PDB file of C-alpha atoms and ligand atoms in Angstrom:
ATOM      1  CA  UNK P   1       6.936  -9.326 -14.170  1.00 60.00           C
ATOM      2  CA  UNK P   2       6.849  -9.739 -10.619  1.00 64.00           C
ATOM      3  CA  UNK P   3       3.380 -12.404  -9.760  1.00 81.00           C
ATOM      4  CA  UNK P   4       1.575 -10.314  -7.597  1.00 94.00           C
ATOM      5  CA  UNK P   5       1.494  -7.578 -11.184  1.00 98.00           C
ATOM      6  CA  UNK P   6      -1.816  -8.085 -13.073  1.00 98.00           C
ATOM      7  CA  UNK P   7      -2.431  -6.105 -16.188  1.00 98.00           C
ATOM      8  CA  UNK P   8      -5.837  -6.219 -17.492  1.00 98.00           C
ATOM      9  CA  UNK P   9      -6.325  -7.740 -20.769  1.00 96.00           C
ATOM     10  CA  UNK P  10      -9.821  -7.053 -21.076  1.00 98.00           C
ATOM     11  CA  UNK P  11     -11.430  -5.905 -24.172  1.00 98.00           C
ATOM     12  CA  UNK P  12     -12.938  -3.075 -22.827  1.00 98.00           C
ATOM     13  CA  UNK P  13     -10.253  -1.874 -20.401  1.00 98.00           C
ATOM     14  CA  UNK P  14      -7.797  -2.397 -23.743  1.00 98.00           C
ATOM     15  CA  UNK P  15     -10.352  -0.577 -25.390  1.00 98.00           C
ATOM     16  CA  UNK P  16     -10.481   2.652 -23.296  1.00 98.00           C
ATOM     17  CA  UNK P  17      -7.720   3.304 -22.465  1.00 98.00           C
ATOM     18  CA  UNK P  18      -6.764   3.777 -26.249  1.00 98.00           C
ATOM     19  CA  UNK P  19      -9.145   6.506 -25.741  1.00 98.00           C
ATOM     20  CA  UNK P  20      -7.822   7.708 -22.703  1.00 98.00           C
ATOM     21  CA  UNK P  21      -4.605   7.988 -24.132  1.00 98.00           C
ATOM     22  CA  UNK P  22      -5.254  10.161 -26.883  1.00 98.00           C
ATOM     23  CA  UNK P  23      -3.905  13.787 -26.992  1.00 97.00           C
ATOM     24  CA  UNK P  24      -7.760  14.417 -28.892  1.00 97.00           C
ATOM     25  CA  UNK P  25      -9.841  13.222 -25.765  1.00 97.00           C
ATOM     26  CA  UNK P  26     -10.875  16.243 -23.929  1.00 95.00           C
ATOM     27  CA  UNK P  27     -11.358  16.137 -19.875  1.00 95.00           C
ATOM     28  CA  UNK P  28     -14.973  15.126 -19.900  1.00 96.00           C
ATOM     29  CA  UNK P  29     -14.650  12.349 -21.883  1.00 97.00           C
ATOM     30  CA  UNK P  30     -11.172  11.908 -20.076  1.00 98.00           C
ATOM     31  CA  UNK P  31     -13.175  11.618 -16.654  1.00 98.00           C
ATOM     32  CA  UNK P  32     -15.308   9.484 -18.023  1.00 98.00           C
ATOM     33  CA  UNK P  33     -12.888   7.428 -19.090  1.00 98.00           C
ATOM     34  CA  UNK P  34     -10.896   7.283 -15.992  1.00 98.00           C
ATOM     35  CA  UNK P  35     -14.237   6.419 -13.967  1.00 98.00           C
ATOM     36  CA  UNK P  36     -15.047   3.385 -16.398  1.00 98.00           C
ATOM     37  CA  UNK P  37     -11.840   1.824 -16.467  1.00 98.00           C
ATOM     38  CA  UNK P  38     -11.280   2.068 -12.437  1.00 98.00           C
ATOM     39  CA  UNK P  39     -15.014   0.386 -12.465  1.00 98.00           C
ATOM     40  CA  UNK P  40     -13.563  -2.675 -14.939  1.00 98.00           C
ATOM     41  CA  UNK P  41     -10.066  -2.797 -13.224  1.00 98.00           C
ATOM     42  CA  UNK P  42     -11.862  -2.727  -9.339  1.00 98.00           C
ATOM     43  CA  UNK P  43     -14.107  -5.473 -10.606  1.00 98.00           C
ATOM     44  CA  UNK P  44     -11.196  -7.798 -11.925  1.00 97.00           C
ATOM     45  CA  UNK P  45      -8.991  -6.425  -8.163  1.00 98.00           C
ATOM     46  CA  UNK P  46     -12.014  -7.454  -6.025  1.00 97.00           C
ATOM     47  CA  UNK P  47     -12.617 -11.122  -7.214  1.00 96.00           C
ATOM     48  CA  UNK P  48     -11.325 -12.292  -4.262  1.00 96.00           C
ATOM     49  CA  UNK P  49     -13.638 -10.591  -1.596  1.00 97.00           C
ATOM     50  CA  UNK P  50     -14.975 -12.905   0.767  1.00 97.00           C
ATOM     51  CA  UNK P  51     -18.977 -12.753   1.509  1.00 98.00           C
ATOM     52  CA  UNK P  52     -21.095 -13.796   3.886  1.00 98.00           C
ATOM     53  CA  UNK P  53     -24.341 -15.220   3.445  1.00 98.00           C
ATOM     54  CA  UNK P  54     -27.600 -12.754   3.352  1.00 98.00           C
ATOM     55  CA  UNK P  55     -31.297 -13.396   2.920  1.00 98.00           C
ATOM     56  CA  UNK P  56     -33.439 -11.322   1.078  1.00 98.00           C
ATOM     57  CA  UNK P  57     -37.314 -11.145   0.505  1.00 98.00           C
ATOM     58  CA  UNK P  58     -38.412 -10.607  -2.883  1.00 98.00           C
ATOM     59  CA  UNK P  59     -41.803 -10.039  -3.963  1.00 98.00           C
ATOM     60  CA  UNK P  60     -42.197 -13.568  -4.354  1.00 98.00           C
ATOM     61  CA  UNK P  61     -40.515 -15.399  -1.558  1.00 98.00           C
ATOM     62  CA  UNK P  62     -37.019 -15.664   0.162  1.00 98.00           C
ATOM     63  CA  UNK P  63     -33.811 -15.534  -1.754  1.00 98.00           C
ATOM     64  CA  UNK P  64     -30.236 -16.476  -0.428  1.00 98.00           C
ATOM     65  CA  UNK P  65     -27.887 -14.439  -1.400  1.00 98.00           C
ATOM     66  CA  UNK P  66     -24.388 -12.842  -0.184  1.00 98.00           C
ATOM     67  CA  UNK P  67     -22.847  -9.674   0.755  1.00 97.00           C
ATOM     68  CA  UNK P  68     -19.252  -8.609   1.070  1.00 97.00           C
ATOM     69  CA  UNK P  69     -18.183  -9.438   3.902  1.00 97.00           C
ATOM     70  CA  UNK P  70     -14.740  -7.163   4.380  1.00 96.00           C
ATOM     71  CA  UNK P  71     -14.911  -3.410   5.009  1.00 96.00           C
ATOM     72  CA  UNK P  72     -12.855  -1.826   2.163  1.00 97.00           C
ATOM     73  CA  UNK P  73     -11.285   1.188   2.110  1.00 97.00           C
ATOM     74  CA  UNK P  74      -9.945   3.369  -1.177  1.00 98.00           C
ATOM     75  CA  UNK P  75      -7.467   5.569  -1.085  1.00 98.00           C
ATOM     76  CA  UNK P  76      -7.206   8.273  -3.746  1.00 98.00           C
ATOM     77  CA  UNK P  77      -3.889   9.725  -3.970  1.00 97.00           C
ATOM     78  CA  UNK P  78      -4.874  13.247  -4.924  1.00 96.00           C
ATOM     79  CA  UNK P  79      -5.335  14.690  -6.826  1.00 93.00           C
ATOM     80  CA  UNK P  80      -5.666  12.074  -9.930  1.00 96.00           C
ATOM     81  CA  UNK P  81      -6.659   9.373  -7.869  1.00 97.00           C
ATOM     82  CA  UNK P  82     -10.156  11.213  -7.405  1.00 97.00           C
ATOM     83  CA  UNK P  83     -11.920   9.973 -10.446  1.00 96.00           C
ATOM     84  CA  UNK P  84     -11.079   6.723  -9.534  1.00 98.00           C
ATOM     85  CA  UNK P  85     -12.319   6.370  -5.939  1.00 98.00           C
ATOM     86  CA  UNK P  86     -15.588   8.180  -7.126  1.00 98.00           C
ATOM     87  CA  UNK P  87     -16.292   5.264  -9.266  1.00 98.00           C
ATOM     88  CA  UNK P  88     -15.582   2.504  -7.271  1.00 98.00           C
ATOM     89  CA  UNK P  89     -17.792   4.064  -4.552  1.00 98.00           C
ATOM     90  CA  UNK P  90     -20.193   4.207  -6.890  1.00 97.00           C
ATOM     91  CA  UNK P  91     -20.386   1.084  -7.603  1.00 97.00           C
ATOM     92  CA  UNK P  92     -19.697  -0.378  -4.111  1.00 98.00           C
ATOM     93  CA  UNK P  93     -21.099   2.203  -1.763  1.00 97.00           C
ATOM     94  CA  UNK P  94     -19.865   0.760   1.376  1.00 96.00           C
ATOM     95  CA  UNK P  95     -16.506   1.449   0.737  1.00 97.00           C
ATOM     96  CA  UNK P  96     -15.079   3.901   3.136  1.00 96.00           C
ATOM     97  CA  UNK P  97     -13.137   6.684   0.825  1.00 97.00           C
ATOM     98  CA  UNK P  98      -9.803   8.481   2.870  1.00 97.00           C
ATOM     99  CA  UNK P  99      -7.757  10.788   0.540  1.00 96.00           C
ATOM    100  CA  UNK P 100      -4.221  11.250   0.923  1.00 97.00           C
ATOM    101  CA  UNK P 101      -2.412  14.053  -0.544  1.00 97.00           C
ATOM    102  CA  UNK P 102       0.859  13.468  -2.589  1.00 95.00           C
ATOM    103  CA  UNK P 103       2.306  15.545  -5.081  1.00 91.00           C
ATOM    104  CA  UNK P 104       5.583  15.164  -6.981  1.00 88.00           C
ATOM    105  CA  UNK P 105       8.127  17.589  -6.406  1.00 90.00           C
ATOM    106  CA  UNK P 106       9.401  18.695 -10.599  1.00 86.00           C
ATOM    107  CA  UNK P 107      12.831  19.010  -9.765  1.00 89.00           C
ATOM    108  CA  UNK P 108      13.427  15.946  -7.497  1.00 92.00           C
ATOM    109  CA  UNK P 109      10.426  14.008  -8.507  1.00 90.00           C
ATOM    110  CA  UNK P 110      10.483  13.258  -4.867  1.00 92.00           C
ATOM    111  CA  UNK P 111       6.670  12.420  -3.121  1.00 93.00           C
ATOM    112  CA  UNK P 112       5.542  15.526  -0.740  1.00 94.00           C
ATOM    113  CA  UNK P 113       2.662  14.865   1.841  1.00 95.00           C
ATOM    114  CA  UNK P 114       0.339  17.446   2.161  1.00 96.00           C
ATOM    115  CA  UNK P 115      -3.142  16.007   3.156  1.00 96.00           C
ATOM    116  CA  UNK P 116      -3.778  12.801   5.548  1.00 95.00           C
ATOM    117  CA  UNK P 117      -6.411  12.760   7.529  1.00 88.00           C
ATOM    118  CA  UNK P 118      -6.280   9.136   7.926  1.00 93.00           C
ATOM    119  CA  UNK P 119      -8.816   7.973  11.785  1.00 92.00           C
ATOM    120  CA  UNK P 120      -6.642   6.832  14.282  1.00 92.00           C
ATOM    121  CA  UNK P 121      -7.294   3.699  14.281  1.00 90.00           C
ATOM    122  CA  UNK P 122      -7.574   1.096  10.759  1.00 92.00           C
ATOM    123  CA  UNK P 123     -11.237   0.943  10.248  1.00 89.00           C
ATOM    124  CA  UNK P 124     -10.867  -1.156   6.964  1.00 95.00           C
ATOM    125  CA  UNK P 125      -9.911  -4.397   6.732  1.00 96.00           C
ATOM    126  CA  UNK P 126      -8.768  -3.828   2.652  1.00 97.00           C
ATOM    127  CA  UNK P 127      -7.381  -0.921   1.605  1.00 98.00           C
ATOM    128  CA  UNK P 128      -7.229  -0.137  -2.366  1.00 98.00           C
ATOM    129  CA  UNK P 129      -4.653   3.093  -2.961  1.00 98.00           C
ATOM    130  CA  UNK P 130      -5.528   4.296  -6.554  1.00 98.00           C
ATOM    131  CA  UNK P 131      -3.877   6.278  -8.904  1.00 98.00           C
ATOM    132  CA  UNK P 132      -4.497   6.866 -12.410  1.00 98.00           C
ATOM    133  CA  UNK P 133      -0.276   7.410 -12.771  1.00 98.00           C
ATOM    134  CA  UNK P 134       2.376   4.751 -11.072  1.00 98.00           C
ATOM    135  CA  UNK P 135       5.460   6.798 -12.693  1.00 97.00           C
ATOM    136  CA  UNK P 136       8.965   6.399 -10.331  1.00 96.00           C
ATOM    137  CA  UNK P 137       6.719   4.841  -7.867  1.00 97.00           C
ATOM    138  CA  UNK P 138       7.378   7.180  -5.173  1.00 96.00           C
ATOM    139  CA  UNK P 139       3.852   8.346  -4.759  1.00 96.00           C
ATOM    140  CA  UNK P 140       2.749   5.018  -4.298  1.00 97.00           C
ATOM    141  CA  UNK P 141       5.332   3.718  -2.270  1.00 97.00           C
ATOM    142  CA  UNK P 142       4.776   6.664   0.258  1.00 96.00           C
ATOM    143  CA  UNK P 143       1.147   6.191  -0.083  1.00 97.00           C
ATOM    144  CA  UNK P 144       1.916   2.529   1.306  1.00 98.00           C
ATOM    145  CA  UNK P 145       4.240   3.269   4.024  1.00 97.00           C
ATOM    146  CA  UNK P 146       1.696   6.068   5.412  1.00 97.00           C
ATOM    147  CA  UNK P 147      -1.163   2.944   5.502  1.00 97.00           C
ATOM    148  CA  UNK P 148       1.160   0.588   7.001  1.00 97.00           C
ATOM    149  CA  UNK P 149       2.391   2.980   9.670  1.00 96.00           C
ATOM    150  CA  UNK P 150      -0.856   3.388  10.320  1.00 96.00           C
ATOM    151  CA  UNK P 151      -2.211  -0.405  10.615  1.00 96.00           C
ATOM    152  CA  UNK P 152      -3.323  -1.140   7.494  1.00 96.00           C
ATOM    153  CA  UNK P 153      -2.468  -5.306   6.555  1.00 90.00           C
ATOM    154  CA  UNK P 154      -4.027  -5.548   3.404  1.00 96.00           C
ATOM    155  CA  UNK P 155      -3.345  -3.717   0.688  1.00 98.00           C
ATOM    156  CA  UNK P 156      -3.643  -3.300  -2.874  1.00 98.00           C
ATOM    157  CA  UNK P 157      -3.058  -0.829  -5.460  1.00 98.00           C
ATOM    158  CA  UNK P 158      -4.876  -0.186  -8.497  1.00 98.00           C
ATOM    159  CA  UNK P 159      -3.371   2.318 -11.195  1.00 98.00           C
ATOM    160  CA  UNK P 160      -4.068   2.614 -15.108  1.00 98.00           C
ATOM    161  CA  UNK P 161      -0.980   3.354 -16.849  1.00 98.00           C
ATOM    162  CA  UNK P 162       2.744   2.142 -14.793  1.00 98.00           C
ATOM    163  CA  UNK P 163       6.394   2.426 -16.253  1.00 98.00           C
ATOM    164  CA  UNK P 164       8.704  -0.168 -15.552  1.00 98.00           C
ATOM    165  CA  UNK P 165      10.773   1.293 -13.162  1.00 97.00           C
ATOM    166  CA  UNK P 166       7.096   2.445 -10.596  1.00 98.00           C
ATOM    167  CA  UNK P 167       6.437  -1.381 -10.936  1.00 98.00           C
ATOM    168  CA  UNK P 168      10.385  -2.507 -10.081  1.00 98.00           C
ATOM    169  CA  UNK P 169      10.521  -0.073  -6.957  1.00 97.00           C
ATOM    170  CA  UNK P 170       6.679  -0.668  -5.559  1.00 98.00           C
ATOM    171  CA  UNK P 171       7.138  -4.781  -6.113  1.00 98.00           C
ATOM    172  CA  UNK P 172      10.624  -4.234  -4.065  1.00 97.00           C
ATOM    173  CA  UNK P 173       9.449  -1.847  -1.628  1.00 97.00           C
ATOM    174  CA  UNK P 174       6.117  -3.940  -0.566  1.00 98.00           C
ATOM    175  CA  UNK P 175       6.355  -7.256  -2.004  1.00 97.00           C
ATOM    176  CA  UNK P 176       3.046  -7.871  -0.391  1.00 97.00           C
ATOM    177  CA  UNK P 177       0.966  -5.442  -2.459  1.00 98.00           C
ATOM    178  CA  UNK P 178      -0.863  -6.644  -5.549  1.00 98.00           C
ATOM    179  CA  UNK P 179      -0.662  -4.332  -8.561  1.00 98.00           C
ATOM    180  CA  UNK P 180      -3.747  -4.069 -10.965  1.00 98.00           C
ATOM    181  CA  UNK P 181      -2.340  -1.792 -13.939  1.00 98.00           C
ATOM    182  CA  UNK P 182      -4.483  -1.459 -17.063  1.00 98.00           C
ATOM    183  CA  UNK P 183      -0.644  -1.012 -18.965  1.00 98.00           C
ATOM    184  CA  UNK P 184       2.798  -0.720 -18.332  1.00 98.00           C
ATOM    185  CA  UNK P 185       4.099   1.169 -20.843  1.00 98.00           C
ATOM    186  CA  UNK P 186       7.830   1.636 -22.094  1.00 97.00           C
ATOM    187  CA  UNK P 187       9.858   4.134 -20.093  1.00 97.00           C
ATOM    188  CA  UNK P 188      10.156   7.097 -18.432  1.00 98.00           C
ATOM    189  CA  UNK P 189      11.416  10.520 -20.255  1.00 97.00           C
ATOM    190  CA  UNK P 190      14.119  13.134 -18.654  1.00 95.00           C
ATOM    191  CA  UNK P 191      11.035  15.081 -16.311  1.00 93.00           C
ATOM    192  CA  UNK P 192       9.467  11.541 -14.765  1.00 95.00           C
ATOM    193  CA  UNK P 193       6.829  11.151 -17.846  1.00 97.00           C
ATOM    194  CA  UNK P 194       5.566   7.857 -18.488  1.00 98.00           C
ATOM    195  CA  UNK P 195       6.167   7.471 -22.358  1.00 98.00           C
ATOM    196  CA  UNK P 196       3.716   7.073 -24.138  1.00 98.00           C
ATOM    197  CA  UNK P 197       1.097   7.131 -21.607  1.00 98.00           C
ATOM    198  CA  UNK P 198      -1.257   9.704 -21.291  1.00 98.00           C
ATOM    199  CA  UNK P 199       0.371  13.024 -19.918  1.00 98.00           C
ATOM    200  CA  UNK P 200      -0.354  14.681 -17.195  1.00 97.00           C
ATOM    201  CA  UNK P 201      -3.383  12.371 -15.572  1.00 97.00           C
ATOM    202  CA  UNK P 202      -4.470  15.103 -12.878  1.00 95.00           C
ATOM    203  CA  UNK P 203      -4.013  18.164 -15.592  1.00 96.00           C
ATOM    204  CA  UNK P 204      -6.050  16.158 -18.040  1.00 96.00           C
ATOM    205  CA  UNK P 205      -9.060  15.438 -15.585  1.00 95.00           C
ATOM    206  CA  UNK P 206      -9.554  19.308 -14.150  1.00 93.00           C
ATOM    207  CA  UNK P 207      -8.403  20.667 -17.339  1.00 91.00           C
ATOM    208  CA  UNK P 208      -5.230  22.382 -15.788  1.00 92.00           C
ATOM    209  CA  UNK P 209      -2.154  23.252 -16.926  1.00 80.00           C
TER     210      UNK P 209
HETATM  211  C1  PRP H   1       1.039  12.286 -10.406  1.00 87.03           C
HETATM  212  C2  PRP H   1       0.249  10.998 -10.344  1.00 87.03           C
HETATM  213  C3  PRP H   1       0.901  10.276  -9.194  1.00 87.03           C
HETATM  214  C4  PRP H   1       2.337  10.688  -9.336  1.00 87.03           C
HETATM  215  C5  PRP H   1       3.062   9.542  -9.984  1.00 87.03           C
HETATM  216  O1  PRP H   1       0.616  13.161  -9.444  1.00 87.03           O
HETATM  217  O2  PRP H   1      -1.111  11.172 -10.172  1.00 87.03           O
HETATM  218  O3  PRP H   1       0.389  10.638  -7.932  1.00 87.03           O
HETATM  219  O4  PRP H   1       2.367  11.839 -10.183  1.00 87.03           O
HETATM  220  O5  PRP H   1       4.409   9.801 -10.042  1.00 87.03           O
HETATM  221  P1  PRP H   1       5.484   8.957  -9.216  1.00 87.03           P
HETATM  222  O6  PRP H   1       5.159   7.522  -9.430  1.00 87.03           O
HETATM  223  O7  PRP H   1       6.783   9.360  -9.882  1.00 87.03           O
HETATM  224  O8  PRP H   1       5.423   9.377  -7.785  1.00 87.03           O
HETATM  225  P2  PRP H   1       1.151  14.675  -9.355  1.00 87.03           P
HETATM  226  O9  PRP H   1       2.348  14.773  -8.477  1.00 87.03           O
HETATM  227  O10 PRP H   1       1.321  15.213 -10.752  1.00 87.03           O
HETATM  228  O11 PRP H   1       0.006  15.431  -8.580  1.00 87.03           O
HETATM  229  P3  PRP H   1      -1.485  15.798  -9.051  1.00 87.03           P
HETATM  230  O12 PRP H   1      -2.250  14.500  -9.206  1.00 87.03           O
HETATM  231  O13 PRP H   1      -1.991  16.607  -7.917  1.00 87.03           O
HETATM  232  O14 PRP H   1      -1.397  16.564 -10.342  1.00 87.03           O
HETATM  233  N1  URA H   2       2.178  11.770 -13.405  1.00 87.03           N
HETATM  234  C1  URA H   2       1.368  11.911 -14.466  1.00 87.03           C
HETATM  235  O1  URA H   2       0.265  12.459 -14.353  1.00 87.03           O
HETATM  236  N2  URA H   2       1.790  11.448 -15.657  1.00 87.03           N
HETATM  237  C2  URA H   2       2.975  10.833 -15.807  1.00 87.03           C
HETATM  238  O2  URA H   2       3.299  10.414 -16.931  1.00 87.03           O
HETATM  239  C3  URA H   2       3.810  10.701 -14.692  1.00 87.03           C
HETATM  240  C4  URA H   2       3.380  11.172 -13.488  1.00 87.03           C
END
């Protein structure tokens, strides 16, 4: 596994996504799912955030303290990337959110573009792609090239459930690009399915197909 891969071995992130996984977990429990293990894996993917010193009054006095420093950007690959940037925001509200729109052609499995509305110029200094899915890696390997094209110099992704070969071609396509996985689970089947993993991620959260 390729250094800059970290799979979460947290209790709880171990412990959802169990749940998550399950053929029995219907899509609000699904979302809720998704949202809570984004929160854990964005927690573990921000560590290194720098901050900058901030002063605060409290009822009682003055209190140092810190806020982050960098202006970080998410962006959800739609459409199952949505849960996840609506937690994160949640629980970091200065994040700037810009969705990109990428499905998966079912015949070539190929990436198709269909939504960027990306500013014309990088207003982020971090930019976090997230998807619940990192299957052939094409999705996220597009999703990259769009944000370097564009400007973006630091970037990470965040998924919950890769297969091998999505880890092999986004580690060889961007070496540069830390990948926070909650899994990475055995292979792929004949249509691009990650086996066992969970399905169809964007199906299961809008109750689809
Ligand atoms: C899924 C998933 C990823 C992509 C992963 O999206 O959310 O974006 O497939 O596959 P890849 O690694 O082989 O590119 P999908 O195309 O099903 O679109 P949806 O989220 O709109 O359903
Ligand atoms: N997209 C999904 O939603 N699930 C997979 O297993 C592969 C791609």
């Amino acid at each position: 596994m390729a250094d800059k891969v970290r799979v979460s071995l947290h209790p709880l992130v171990q412990h959802k996504l169990a749940l998550l996984r399950s053929e029995l977990t219907e899509p609000k429990k699904f979302r809720e799912l998704v949202r809570e293990i984004a929160q854990l894996l964005f927690y573990e993917a921000s560590e290194d955030l720098p901050l900058a010193p901030l002063t605060v009054q409290t009822p009682l006095g003055s209190a140092q303290g810190y806020e982050v420093a960098e202006r970080v950007g998410v962006i959800p690959i739609l459409r199952a990337g949505l849960g996840m940037s609506e937690a994160i925001i949640d629980i970091l509200p200065t994040v700037h959110v810009w969705h990109l729109g990428l499905y998966r052609d079912h015949e070539t499995l190929q990436p198709v573009t269909y939504y960027n509305k990306l500013p014309k110029e990088p207003d982020i200094d971090l930019s976090i792609v997230v998807d619940p899915m990192l299957a052939t890696g094409g999705s996220a390997v597009a999703a990259v090239d769009i944000l370097k094209a564009w400007g973006a110099r630091r970037i990470k992704f965040l998924g919950l459930i890769a297969a091998p070969e999505g880890v092999r071609a986004l580690s060889h396509a961007h070496p540069d690009v830390p990948i926070h996985l909650a899994a990475i689970d055995s292979h792929l089947d004949e249509r691009g399915y990650i086996v066992p993993g969970l399905g169809d991620a964007g199906d299961r959260q809008f109750g689809t197909g």
